[in-house]
Every structure is written in C-alpha cells, then in structure tokens.
Coordinates of C-alpha atoms in Angstrom, one line a residue:
Chain W
M24 CA 63.2 76.9 33.7
S25 CA 64.2 76.3 30.2
A26 CA 62.0 77.8 27.5
R27 CA 62.6 74.9 25.2
Q28 CA 59.5 72.9 24.4
A29 CA 59.5 69.1 23.9
V30 CA 59.4 68.2 20.3
Y31 CA 57.3 65.2 19.4
N32 CA 57.4 63.0 16.3
I33 CA 54.5 63.5 14.0
G34 CA 51.5 61.9 15.6
Y35 CA 53.3 61.6 19.0
L36 CA 54.3 57.9 18.5
D37 CA 57.8 57.1 17.2
E38 CA 58.1 55.7 13.7
Q39 CA 58.8 52.1 14.9
T40 CA 55.6 52.1 16.9
K41 CA 53.6 53.5 14.1
R42 CA 55.0 50.9 11.7
M43 CA 54.1 48.1 14.2
I44 CA 50.5 49.4 14.5
R45 CA 50.2 49.8 10.7
R46 CA 51.3 46.2 10.3
A47 CA 48.6 45.2 12.7
L48 CA 46.1 47.4 10.8
L49 CA 47.0 45.8 7.5
K50 CA 46.4 42.3 8.9
A51 CA 43.2 43.5 10.4
V52 CA 41.9 44.8 7.1
A53 CA 43.0 41.6 5.4
I54 CA 41.0 39.5 7.8
P55 CA 37.8 41.5 8.5
G56 CA 36.6 41.2 12.1
F57 CA 39.7 39.3 13.3
Q58 CA 41.3 40.6 16.4
V59 CA 45.0 41.3 15.8
P60 CA 47.2 41.6 19.0
F61 CA 49.5 44.5 19.0
A62 CA 52.0 46.0 21.4
S63 CA 49.9 48.8 22.8
R64 CA 51.9 51.8 24.0
E65 CA 51.3 54.3 26.7
V66 CA 49.9 57.6 25.5
P67 CA 49.3 60.7 27.6
M68 CA 45.8 59.7 28.8
P69 CA 44.4 57.1 31.1
R70 CA 43.5 53.7 29.7
G71 CA 39.8 53.5 29.1
W72 CA 39.8 57.0 27.7
G73 CA 40.5 56.0 24.2
T74 CA 44.1 55.0 24.1
G75 CA 43.5 52.3 21.5
G76 CA 41.7 54.8 19.2
V77 CA 44.4 57.4 19.7
Q78 CA 47.1 54.9 18.8
V79 CA 45.3 53.9 15.6
T80 CA 44.6 57.5 14.7
A81 CA 48.3 58.4 15.3
A82 CA 49.4 55.5 13.0
V83 CA 47.2 56.5 10.1
I84 CA 47.1 60.4 10.4
G85 CA 49.1 62.6 8.0
E86 CA 49.6 66.3 7.8
D87 CA 46.9 66.6 5.1
D88 CA 44.3 64.9 7.2
V89 CA 41.3 66.7 8.8
L90 CA 40.4 65.2 12.1
K91 CA 37.0 65.0 13.9
V92 CA 36.7 63.5 17.3
I93 CA 33.3 62.6 18.9
D94 CA 32.4 61.2 22.3
Q95 CA 28.8 59.9 22.5
G96 CA 28.2 61.8 19.3
A97 CA 29.2 65.2 20.7
D98 CA 32.2 67.2 19.5
D99 CA 32.3 69.4 22.6
T100 CA 32.8 67.0 25.5
T101 CA 36.1 67.0 27.5
N102 CA 37.5 63.8 25.9
A103 CA 36.7 64.8 22.3
V104 CA 38.1 68.3 22.8
S105 CA 41.3 67.1 24.4
I106 CA 42.0 64.4 21.8
R107 CA 41.3 66.9 19.0
S108 CA 43.7 69.5 20.5
F109 CA 46.3 66.7 21.2
F110 CA 46.5 65.8 17.5
A111 CA 46.3 69.5 16.4
S112 CA 49.5 70.0 18.4
V113 CA 51.4 66.7 17.8
A114 CA 50.4 66.0 14.2
R115 CA 49.8 69.6 13.1
V116 CA 46.5 68.5 11.4
A117 CA 43.5 70.6 10.8
T118 CA 40.5 69.7 12.9
T119 CA 36.8 70.0 12.2
T120 CA 33.4 69.2 13.8
R121 CA 31.8 68.6 10.4
T122 CA 31.4 64.9 9.5
D123 CA 31.5 65.6 5.7
E124 CA 34.8 67.6 5.9
A125 CA 36.7 65.1 8.1
T126 CA 39.1 62.5 6.6
I127 CA 39.6 60.7 9.9
I128 CA 36.8 60.5 12.6
Q129 CA 37.7 59.1 15.9
T130 CA 34.7 58.0 17.8
R131 CA 33.5 56.7 21.1
H132 CA 29.9 55.2 21.3
R133 CA 28.5 56.6 18.0
I134 CA 28.6 56.5 14.3
P135 CA 27.8 60.0 12.8
E136 CA 24.3 60.5 11.4
T137 CA 25.7 62.0 8.2
P138 CA 26.5 59.1 5.9
L139 CA 30.2 58.5 5.5
S140 CA 31.8 58.3 2.1
E141 CA 34.7 56.6 0.4
G142 CA 38.1 57.7 1.6
Q143 CA 37.0 58.5 5.1
V144 CA 38.4 56.5 8.1
L145 CA 36.3 55.9 11.2
V146 CA 38.4 55.0 14.2
Y147 CA 36.5 53.4 17.1
Q148 CA 37.7 53.4 20.7
V149 CA 37.0 49.9 22.1
P150 CA 37.0 48.9 25.8
I151 CA 36.3 45.1 25.5
P152 CA 37.1 43.8 22.0
E153 CA 36.0 40.2 22.7
P154 CA 32.3 39.7 22.1
L155 CA 32.4 36.4 24.0
R156 CA 34.3 37.7 27.0
F157 CA 31.4 37.7 29.5
L158 CA 30.3 34.2 28.3
E159 CA 33.7 32.6 28.2
P160 CA 36.4 34.1 30.4
R161 CA 39.3 32.1 29.0
E162 CA 41.2 33.9 26.2
T163 CA 42.6 30.7 24.9
E164 CA 39.1 29.3 24.6
T165 CA 37.6 32.3 22.9
R166 CA 40.5 32.3 20.4
R167 CA 39.8 28.7 19.6
L168 CA 36.0 29.4 19.2
H169 CA 36.9 32.2 16.7
A170 CA 39.3 29.9 14.9
L171 CA 36.8 27.1 14.6
E172 CA 33.9 29.5 14.0
E173 CA 31.9 28.1 16.9
Y174 CA 29.5 30.9 17.8
G175 CA 26.7 29.0 19.4
L176 CA 27.6 30.5 22.7
M177 CA 26.7 34.0 21.5
F178 CA 23.2 32.8 20.7
V179 CA 22.9 31.5 24.2
K180 CA 23.2 35.1 25.4
L181 CA 20.4 36.2 23.0
Y182 CA 18.3 33.2 24.0
E183 CA 18.6 34.1 27.6
D184 CA 17.4 37.7 26.8
I185 CA 14.3 36.5 25.0
A186 CA 13.5 33.9 27.7
R187 CA 13.9 36.6 30.4
F188 CA 12.5 39.8 28.8
G189 CA 10.6 38.5 25.7
H190 CA 12.9 40.3 23.3
I191 CA 16.7 40.7 22.8
A192 CA 17.5 43.3 25.4
K193 CA 21.0 44.2 24.3
T194 CA 20.9 47.8 23.1
Y195 CA 24.6 48.6 22.7
D196 CA 27.7 46.6 21.7
Y197 CA 25.3 44.4 19.8
P198 CA 27.3 41.5 18.4
V199 CA 27.8 41.3 14.6
L200 CA 29.1 38.8 12.1
V201 CA 31.6 40.4 9.8
G202 CA 32.0 39.2 6.2
G203 CA 30.0 36.0 7.1
R204 CA 32.9 34.8 9.1
Y205 CA 34.1 36.5 12.3
L206 CA 32.0 37.4 15.3
M207 CA 32.9 41.0 16.3
S208 CA 32.1 43.5 19.0
P209 CA 31.2 46.8 17.3
S210 CA 32.4 48.6 20.5
P211 CA 29.7 50.1 22.7
I212 CA 27.8 51.9 19.9
P213 CA 24.0 51.8 20.3
S214 CA 22.3 49.0 18.3
F215 CA 20.7 51.9 16.5
D216 CA 24.0 52.4 14.7
N217 CA 24.6 48.8 13.8
P218 CA 22.9 48.9 10.4
K219 CA 25.2 51.8 9.4
M220 CA 28.2 49.5 9.6
H221 CA 26.8 47.2 6.9
R222 CA 28.5 47.8 3.5
N223 CA 29.7 51.2 4.7
P224 CA 32.0 52.9 2.1
A225 CA 34.3 54.2 4.8
L226 CA 37.2 52.2 6.4
Q227 CA 36.3 51.3 9.9
L228 CA 39.2 50.6 12.3
F229 CA 38.9 49.5 15.9
G230 CA 41.6 50.0 18.6
A231 CA 41.5 48.5 22.1
G232 CA 44.5 50.0 24.0
R233 CA 44.1 48.3 27.3
E234 CA 43.2 44.9 25.8
K235 CA 45.9 45.3 23.1
R236 CA 43.8 44.4 20.1
I237 CA 43.2 46.0 16.7
Y238 CA 40.5 44.9 14.2
A239 CA 38.9 46.4 11.2
V240 CA 35.9 46.4 8.8
P241 CA 37.1 47.3 5.3
P242 CA 34.8 49.4 3.0
F243 CA 31.7 47.6 1.6
T244 CA 32.0 44.6 3.9
S245 CA 28.9 42.9 5.1
V246 CA 28.2 43.4 8.8
E247 CA 25.3 41.3 10.0
S248 CA 23.7 41.8 13.4
L249 CA 22.8 38.5 15.0
G250 CA 19.3 37.4 15.7
F251 CA 16.9 34.4 15.6
E252 CA 14.7 33.6 12.7
D253 CA 11.6 34.4 14.8
F254 CA 13.3 37.1 16.8
P255 CA 15.4 39.0 14.3
F256 CA 17.7 42.0 15.2
E257 CA 15.7 45.2 15.8
P258 CA 17.6 48.4 16.1
Q259 CA 16.4 51.0 18.7
R260 CA 13.7 53.4 17.5
F261 CA 12.7 56.8 18.6
D262 CA 9.1 58.1 18.3
E263 CA 9.7 61.8 18.8
P264 CA 11.8 64.3 17.0
C265 CA 14.9 66.1 18.4
A266 CA 13.7 69.0 20.7
L267 CA 16.4 71.3 19.3
C268 CA 16.5 70.8 15.6
G269 CA 13.3 68.9 15.0
S270 CA 14.9 66.2 12.9
T271 CA 13.6 62.7 13.1
G272 CA 15.4 59.4 12.4
G273 CA 18.5 60.3 14.5
Y274 CA 19.7 58.8 17.8
L275 CA 18.4 60.9 20.7
D276 CA 19.9 61.5 24.2
E277 CA 17.6 62.2 27.1
V278 CA 18.7 65.5 28.8
I279 CA 17.4 66.3 32.3
T280 CA 16.2 69.9 32.3
D281 CA 15.1 70.5 35.9
D282 CA 14.7 68.6 39.2
A283 CA 11.0 68.1 38.8
G284 CA 11.3 65.2 36.4
G285 CA 11.4 67.3 33.3
S286 CA 13.5 66.2 30.4
M287 CA 13.9 66.6 26.7
F288 CA 15.2 64.4 23.9
V289 CA 18.0 65.9 21.7
C290 CA 20.2 64.6 19.0
S291 CA 23.4 62.9 20.3
D292 CA 25.2 63.9 17.1
T293 CA 25.9 67.6 17.8
D294 CA 27.2 68.3 14.3
H295 CA 24.1 66.8 12.7
C296 CA 21.8 68.8 15.1
E297 CA 23.5 72.1 14.5
R298 CA 23.5 71.8 10.7
T299 CA 19.8 70.6 10.7
A300 CA 18.9 73.6 12.9
T301 CA 20.9 76.0 10.8
R302 CA 19.3 74.7 7.6
S303 CA 15.8 75.0 8.9
G304 CA 16.5 78.1 10.9
T305 CA 14.4 76.9 13.8
E306 CA 17.0 77.4 16.5
S307 CA 20.6 78.4 16.5
A308 CA 23.5 76.1 17.4
T309 CA 23.8 77.9 20.7
G310 CA 20.9 75.8 21.8
T311 CA 23.2 72.9 22.7
E312 CA 25.3 75.1 24.8
A313 CA 22.3 76.6 26.6
I314 CA 21.3 73.2 28.0
A315 CA 24.9 72.0 28.6
Chain O
M23 CA 30.0 -4.4 10.2
T24 CA 32.7 -2.6 12.1
P25 CA 32.5 -1.5 15.7
L26 CA 31.5 2.1 16.6
L27 CA 34.8 2.5 18.5
Q28 CA 37.8 0.3 17.9
V29 CA 40.6 0.8 20.3
R30 CA 44.0 -0.8 20.0
G31 CA 47.0 -0.3 22.3
A32 CA 45.6 3.0 23.6
G33 CA 47.3 4.8 26.4
H34 CA 48.1 8.2 27.7
R35 CA 51.2 9.5 29.5
Y36 CA 51.5 12.3 32.0
G37 CA 55.2 13.2 31.6
L38 CA 57.0 9.9 32.1
R39 CA 54.2 8.2 34.0
H40 CA 51.5 6.3 32.2
G41 CA 47.9 7.2 33.2
C42 CA 46.7 4.2 31.2
R43 CA 48.3 1.9 28.6
D44 CA 47.8 -1.0 26.2
V45 CA 44.0 -0.8 26.3
D46 CA 42.2 -2.8 23.6
L47 CA 38.4 -2.6 23.3
D48 CA 35.6 -2.7 20.8
L49 CA 32.4 -0.8 21.4
W50 CA 29.3 -1.7 19.3
P51 CA 26.2 0.5 18.7
G52 CA 23.7 0.3 21.5
E53 CA 26.2 -1.2 23.9
V54 CA 27.0 0.0 27.4
L55 CA 30.5 -0.5 28.6
A56 CA 31.4 0.0 32.2
V57 CA 35.0 0.8 33.2
V58 CA 35.5 -0.1 36.9
G59 CA 38.5 0.1 39.2
E60 CA 39.8 1.8 42.2
S61 CA 40.6 5.5 42.5
G62 CA 43.8 6.2 40.5
S63 CA 43.5 3.1 38.3
G64 CA 43.3 5.2 35.1
K65 CA 39.6 5.0 34.4
S66 CA 39.1 8.7 33.9
T67 CA 42.3 9.0 31.9
L68 CA 41.0 6.2 29.6
L69 CA 37.8 8.2 29.2
G70 CA 39.7 11.4 28.4
T71 CA 41.8 9.5 25.9
L72 CA 38.8 7.9 24.1
S73 CA 36.9 11.2 24.0
Q74 CA 40.0 13.1 22.8
R75 CA 39.8 15.5 25.7
L76 CA 43.4 14.8 26.7
G77 CA 46.3 15.7 24.4
P78 CA 48.2 13.4 22.1
S79 CA 47.9 9.8 23.1
E80 CA 49.4 6.4 22.2
G81 CA 47.8 3.6 20.1
S82 CA 45.0 3.9 17.7
I83 CA 41.3 4.8 18.3
R84 CA 39.1 4.3 15.3
Y85 CA 35.6 5.7 15.2
R86 CA 32.8 4.9 12.7
M87 CA 31.0 8.1 11.9
A88 CA 27.2 8.4 11.2
D89 CA 27.9 8.5 7.5
G90 CA 29.8 5.1 7.7
R91 CA 33.3 6.5 7.3
V92 CA 35.9 5.1 9.7
I93 CA 38.3 7.7 11.0
D94 CA 41.4 7.5 13.2
L95 CA 40.8 10.1 15.9
G96 CA 44.4 10.7 16.5
E97 CA 44.9 11.9 12.9
E98 CA 41.8 14.1 12.7
S99 CA 42.0 17.9 13.1
E100 CA 40.9 19.6 16.2
A101 CA 38.0 21.1 14.2
A102 CA 36.8 17.6 13.1
V103 CA 37.0 16.3 16.7
R104 CA 35.1 19.3 18.0
R105 CA 32.5 18.7 15.4
L106 CA 32.1 15.2 16.7
W107 CA 31.7 16.6 20.3
R108 CA 29.0 18.9 19.1
S109 CA 27.0 16.5 17.0
E110 CA 27.8 12.8 17.6
W111 CA 29.1 12.5 21.1
G112 CA 28.1 13.5 24.6
F113 CA 30.2 13.8 27.8
V114 CA 28.6 13.6 31.2
H115 CA 30.9 14.9 33.9
Q116 CA 30.9 13.7 37.5
D117 CA 30.3 17.3 38.8
P118 CA 27.4 18.9 36.8
A119 CA 29.1 22.3 37.3
D120 CA 31.8 21.2 34.9
G121 CA 29.3 20.2 32.2
L122 CA 26.7 23.0 32.6
R123 CA 26.8 26.7 32.4
M124 CA 25.7 27.5 36.0
H125 CA 24.6 31.0 35.2
V126 CA 22.6 30.2 32.1
S127 CA 18.9 29.0 32.5
A128 CA 18.1 25.4 32.2
G129 CA 16.5 26.0 28.8
G130 CA 19.6 27.8 27.6
N131 CA 21.8 25.0 28.8
V132 CA 19.8 22.4 26.9
G133 CA 19.5 24.7 23.9
E134 CA 23.2 25.5 23.6
P135 CA 24.2 22.4 21.8
L136 CA 21.4 23.0 19.3
M137 CA 22.5 26.5 18.7
A138 CA 26.1 25.3 18.3
N139 CA 24.7 23.0 15.6
G140 CA 23.2 25.9 13.7
W141 CA 19.6 26.1 15.1
R142 CA 18.5 29.7 14.7
H143 CA 14.8 29.5 15.6
Y144 CA 14.0 30.5 19.2
G145 CA 10.6 28.9 19.3
R146 CA 11.9 25.5 18.1
I147 CA 14.9 25.6 20.4
R148 CA 12.7 26.3 23.3
E149 CA 10.3 23.6 22.3
A150 CA 13.1 21.0 22.1
A151 CA 14.5 22.1 25.4
A152 CA 11.1 21.8 27.1
G153 CA 10.7 18.4 25.6
W154 CA 14.0 17.2 27.0
L155 CA 13.4 18.7 30.4
E156 CA 10.2 16.7 30.6
R157 CA 12.0 13.5 29.6
V158 CA 14.5 13.9 32.4
E159 CA 11.7 14.7 34.8
I160 CA 12.5 18.4 35.4
P161 CA 9.2 20.4 35.9
A162 CA 8.4 22.6 32.9
D163 CA 8.1 25.7 35.0
R164 CA 11.8 25.4 36.0
I165 CA 12.9 26.0 32.4
D166 CA 14.0 29.6 33.0
D167 CA 15.7 28.9 36.4
H168 CA 19.5 28.7 36.7
P169 CA 21.1 25.3 37.6
T170 CA 22.5 27.0 40.7
T171 CA 19.0 26.8 42.1
F172 CA 18.7 23.1 41.3
S173 CA 19.4 20.1 43.6
G174 CA 22.3 17.8 42.8
G175 CA 20.1 15.2 41.2
M176 CA 18.3 17.7 39.0
R177 CA 21.6 19.2 37.9
Q178 CA 22.8 15.8 36.8
R179 CA 19.6 15.1 34.9
L180 CA 19.9 18.5 33.3
Q181 CA 23.4 17.7 32.2
I182 CA 22.2 14.4 30.7
A183 CA 19.4 16.3 28.8
R184 CA 22.0 18.8 27.5
N185 CA 24.1 15.9 26.2
L186 CA 21.3 13.9 24.6
V187 CA 19.4 16.8 23.0
V188 CA 21.5 16.5 19.8
S189 CA 20.8 12.8 19.5
P190 CA 24.4 11.6 19.9
R191 CA 25.5 8.1 19.0
L192 CA 28.1 7.8 21.7
V193 CA 28.1 9.1 25.2
F194 CA 30.9 9.2 27.7
M195 CA 30.0 9.3 31.4
D196 CA 32.4 9.9 34.2
E197 CA 31.0 8.7 37.5
P198 CA 27.5 10.1 36.7
T199 CA 26.0 9.0 39.9
S200 CA 28.6 9.5 42.6
G201 CA 27.9 12.5 44.7
L202 CA 24.2 11.8 44.8
D203 CA 22.4 10.1 47.6
V204 CA 21.3 6.5 47.1
S205 CA 17.6 7.0 46.3
V206 CA 18.5 9.7 43.7
Q207 CA 21.2 7.5 42.3
A208 CA 18.7 4.7 41.7
R209 CA 16.3 7.1 39.9
L210 CA 19.1 8.5 37.8
L211 CA 20.3 5.0 36.9
D212 CA 16.8 4.0 35.9
L213 CA 16.5 7.1 33.8
I214 CA 19.9 6.5 32.1
R215 CA 19.0 2.9 31.4
G216 CA 15.7 3.9 29.9
L217 CA 17.2 6.6 27.7
V218 CA 20.0 4.4 26.5
F219 CA 17.6 1.7 25.6
D220 CA 15.1 4.0 23.8
L221 CA 17.8 5.9 21.9
G222 CA 20.1 2.9 21.1
L223 CA 23.0 4.8 22.5
A224 CA 26.5 3.4 22.9
V225 CA 27.9 4.4 26.3
V226 CA 31.2 4.2 28.0
V227 CA 30.5 4.7 31.7
V228 CA 33.3 5.1 34.3
T229 CA 32.4 4.2 37.8
H230 CA 34.0 2.9 41.0
D231 CA 30.7 1.5 42.0
L232 CA 30.1 -2.1 41.0
A233 CA 26.4 -1.8 41.5
V234 CA 26.2 0.9 38.8
A235 CA 28.1 -1.4 36.4
R236 CA 25.8 -4.2 37.2
L237 CA 22.7 -2.1 36.7
V238 CA 23.4 -0.3 33.4
S239 CA 26.2 -2.1 31.5
H240 CA 26.4 -5.0 29.2
R241 CA 30.1 -5.4 29.4
T242 CA 32.7 -4.4 32.0
L243 CA 36.3 -3.6 31.9
V244 CA 38.3 -3.8 35.1
M245 CA 41.3 -1.5 35.4
K246 CA 44.2 -1.6 37.8
D247 CA 47.4 0.6 37.7
G248 CA 46.5 1.9 34.2
R249 CA 46.0 -1.5 32.6
V250 CA 43.0 -3.6 31.9
V251 CA 43.1 -6.7 34.1
E252 CA 39.9 -8.3 33.0
S253 CA 37.0 -7.7 30.6
G254 CA 33.9 -9.5 29.7
L255 CA 30.1 -9.6 30.1
T256 CA 29.2 -7.7 33.3
D257 CA 27.4 -10.6 35.0
R258 CA 30.3 -12.9 34.2
V259 CA 32.9 -10.5 35.5
L260 CA 31.1 -9.7 38.7
D261 CA 29.8 -13.2 39.4
D262 CA 32.8 -15.2 38.4
P263 CA 35.8 -12.9 38.5
H264 CA 39.0 -14.5 37.1
A265 CA 41.7 -12.0 37.8
A266 CA 42.9 -11.8 41.4
Y267 CA 42.3 -8.1 41.6
T268 CA 38.7 -8.4 40.3
Q269 CA 38.0 -11.1 43.0
L270 CA 39.3 -8.7 45.6
L271 CA 37.2 -5.8 44.2
V272 CA 34.0 -7.9 44.1
S273 CA 34.6 -9.3 47.6
S274 CA 35.3 -5.9 49.1
V275 CA 31.7 -4.7 48.3
L276 CA 29.7 -4.4 51.5
Q277 CA 26.9 -6.8 51.5
G278 CA 23.7 -5.2 52.7

C-alpha cells in the first residue's frame, strides 16, 4: 500500500469542467430563470444527493470562501455534513454553520431564516428543473412553451387544485415567474420560503445534476409566485412557536417524540434555532441533539 | 371583401411523395366546407397543411385576421401561428384523447384555452367552463370528472367545447364523428350544425362519410390521390357528381 494520497484540483473538478460550468452560470445569470443545459459530470456521490449543487459550488468556490451546507434547513444531517467536509478537503475552504458568516450556502429544500445579504451566493440542489414536466412530458414541447412564453398549462394545474381541494394545494416547489418572463421551479423548497426569493440581495444559483440544467436568479430580481386573482398565492403559516427556541415566524418541522402520538414542532433551520435559543437563554443548542 | 382563407396551389410532401398538391380553395366567414375522399386521399394532410400543423408546405395560404389584416401563413413566425391556434382557430381531432388532457378535469380542459389567453380569475374561468359544458349537453355535476370517465360521445362534445370556448373564427375538424355509434353521431352533428350557425363559424371538416358532408356542409371538396377532383355546392356534388371518381364514391354508399 502506497502512502501517497490522491491530489485533487481545487474544488475537485478539473479547470476545463469548471470553465464549462461557469459559462453556463453566466448565461443563466444573463437570462434569469432560463434553464441552461450543461455537461453534468460525475461527482463522488449518487445522483439525487445534490450533484448539481455540488458542481455549481465547485465552479464558484475559491479558497477565501466560507461554506455552509444545509439539508432541510439542518447543518447536521448526513448529506450536509459530508458535502461540507468534501469541500473542506478538496477546496481547502473554511466552513461554518452560521448563515451570516457564509459566503456560499449550498441548500436542499430550504432558504435560511436569517436574511441573506449582498455578496452571498445561495446554491440550490434541484431534482426536477422543469416546472411543466408533470404536465407536459415532452422536453421539445416544454422548451417551445418557454420560448413562446405559453404558461397557460401551469395555471391548469393550479385550477385543478382549487377545483379539487378548494385552495391551491401545492406546498413545495411552488412555481414562480422570474423577472416577469420565465416560469421557474424554485426546487422543492416549501412555499413558505417563496417570498424570500423575491428581490433577494444574494445571488441564487440552481444546479440539477441528473437533469443537466443550470439556472439562476440574479440579485434583486422579481420572483412572483403564481396564483389566480381570486385565489392568490398563500405561503404556509404556522400558528405555534418553535418548541426549542420559542421563536415565531420560522418554518417548523414536526418531530415525533414517542410512540403514543406525541410530537413537537421545532425550527427546521438549526442555525437560526440555536442562535435564537442562545440569545434568549431559554435552552441550549444541545436541545436539537437531544431529540435527534 | 376577401375570403377568410385563400388557398392557392397548396400542397405538402412527405419526402419525395406528395400527401396533397395543387389545392385551390376559398373559405368565407360562416361557411362550412367538407373535404371528402377515401382513406389515403390526402384529406388529413390538407387539413394539417391549412392549420399549419405540418411543417413547411408548398403554395400560399392567406388568412384574414380578426383585425382585418391578411397574412401569408407560410411566412409567419411560429409564435404568430401559435397565437392564432390559441385565439382564432380550433382543431377538433378524430380521437378526443389527442385533443383533450385526459387526466385533467372537464372544467380544466375547457378552461385551459382561456388560461392560455391570459384569464387569471378562477371564478370567471369556472363559470365560462360550466356554461360551455351546458351548451354541449354535459351535465353540470360532471365538471370535476376526468374525460377518462366519459363516454366517447361526451369526450367528443367536451373537445368541441374546449375548442369553441375562446370564440374562434375558424375551426378545423378531422373526422369528428367517426368512432361514434350512429345515434350519437346524429346528435353530435346536430350540435355542431347548431353551434356553427349560432356562432357564425367557418369550418373545414374532413370526413369519409358523405352523409356528414350532406348534413353539415355548404360546399364539398372531393379528393383523390392528393388532388382535388371536384368541388362545388354540397347538394350539387352529391346529387349530380361530374367527376368519374365522385360518381363512384356517391354510388358506393349503401342505400338504407
């Protein structure tokens, strides 16, 4: 056994690949909401675990960056921990769990509760980039619909929800119109997070590794969630505060506490929860570990 | 006044073979034109050519828009043609499954063209859909059912409602009644005739059934091997056919 360790290029991907991804990113930023095809590479994780997000992060990361990775809002899940340690070793970057200290935040399913600021980059992992996919299976046709701005079909889906349930029942991956032009899937974030995308000062990049698409929302771009005049978009709401930190106005996860039907609602954003708890001194951050 | 549709030397080729060629016709507002002929005679190709569903074609097809402008369809952009599909034209397929979204409710199917045209008020969309379902004799309580649960006749009537809801000026129909049994056919034809008369639609209807042509159309075009062999007023063509092929066609109808 040789003791020699494999040496990777900064950010794991080779320079040609990073250049290719950056070209796609530039085009994506130039046309907000437009899905740019790119030559997705293999990365050392299974497809569906965030390979698109990892490639986008790898293409934009530099040694001065501070990386935060969240999965369903949490910094301590397997996927988040392994992606963070992956970049710590192949890009030699500092990592953090604090939203305000990070320059790049790779995310799956959430936008952090702490407001983002200018200069930060939010990288989304996207499973299905095409918002019309389940309504129109043909890729050639969906591309044509985007090109000609024919989005009536998306409203058929919303119509069906209202006819069936009396309200728009879609609670995640809620379709948005970017910059008044392109219909976009915001990745499976809860509709609770949709309003945060609108005119956000951070750069939002979306990578879909399996589907080989990249798209972006530049800073301060309008992101409008679709709705009818008489049934406008309504983000999810929570009535009770977080059981750990007591904060209100955040997105809550239900955590099962016993096998007798008991459960509690806690912040899905662990960084936000820990800091709120520390500030108010109600409960220490170990509370999250106790239930996990 | 110019015709709604003015076609000169129209044709379409599949590779080296012509599907139809050298077709001249004028279609006027409120007029129903039947295209008859045997299977493979180029009827559906002609319909596809006129409605711009098939790719590049020969000859010129000029269309007078609602605002009075006359455009050459072959020179228009895809976006302009698709706008016509959405707002001024309808297309009724032989198989309703081709023209409907089978896993979207009846109301959604009728509402889709409205939403495509920018309607964004659920209540008004639903009201318009309910109104059209009533006009095509689909019970109001079936508005939230999927077309998969409908009979063939109901599906075809739903497809007609979906096409007429945006008040088109020109409707293409490809064998709208074949595949239905005779009594349902008669009701559907009656419905089509009533709607066409009420709305003043111009219709091009393709059929292999001379009885359909007789019932709904003012003028008839007889096709054979991709060419028009005879055209004229429907009653004249069917009662006093001039071309040898039309005589054969008329005499081959079973007399009941």
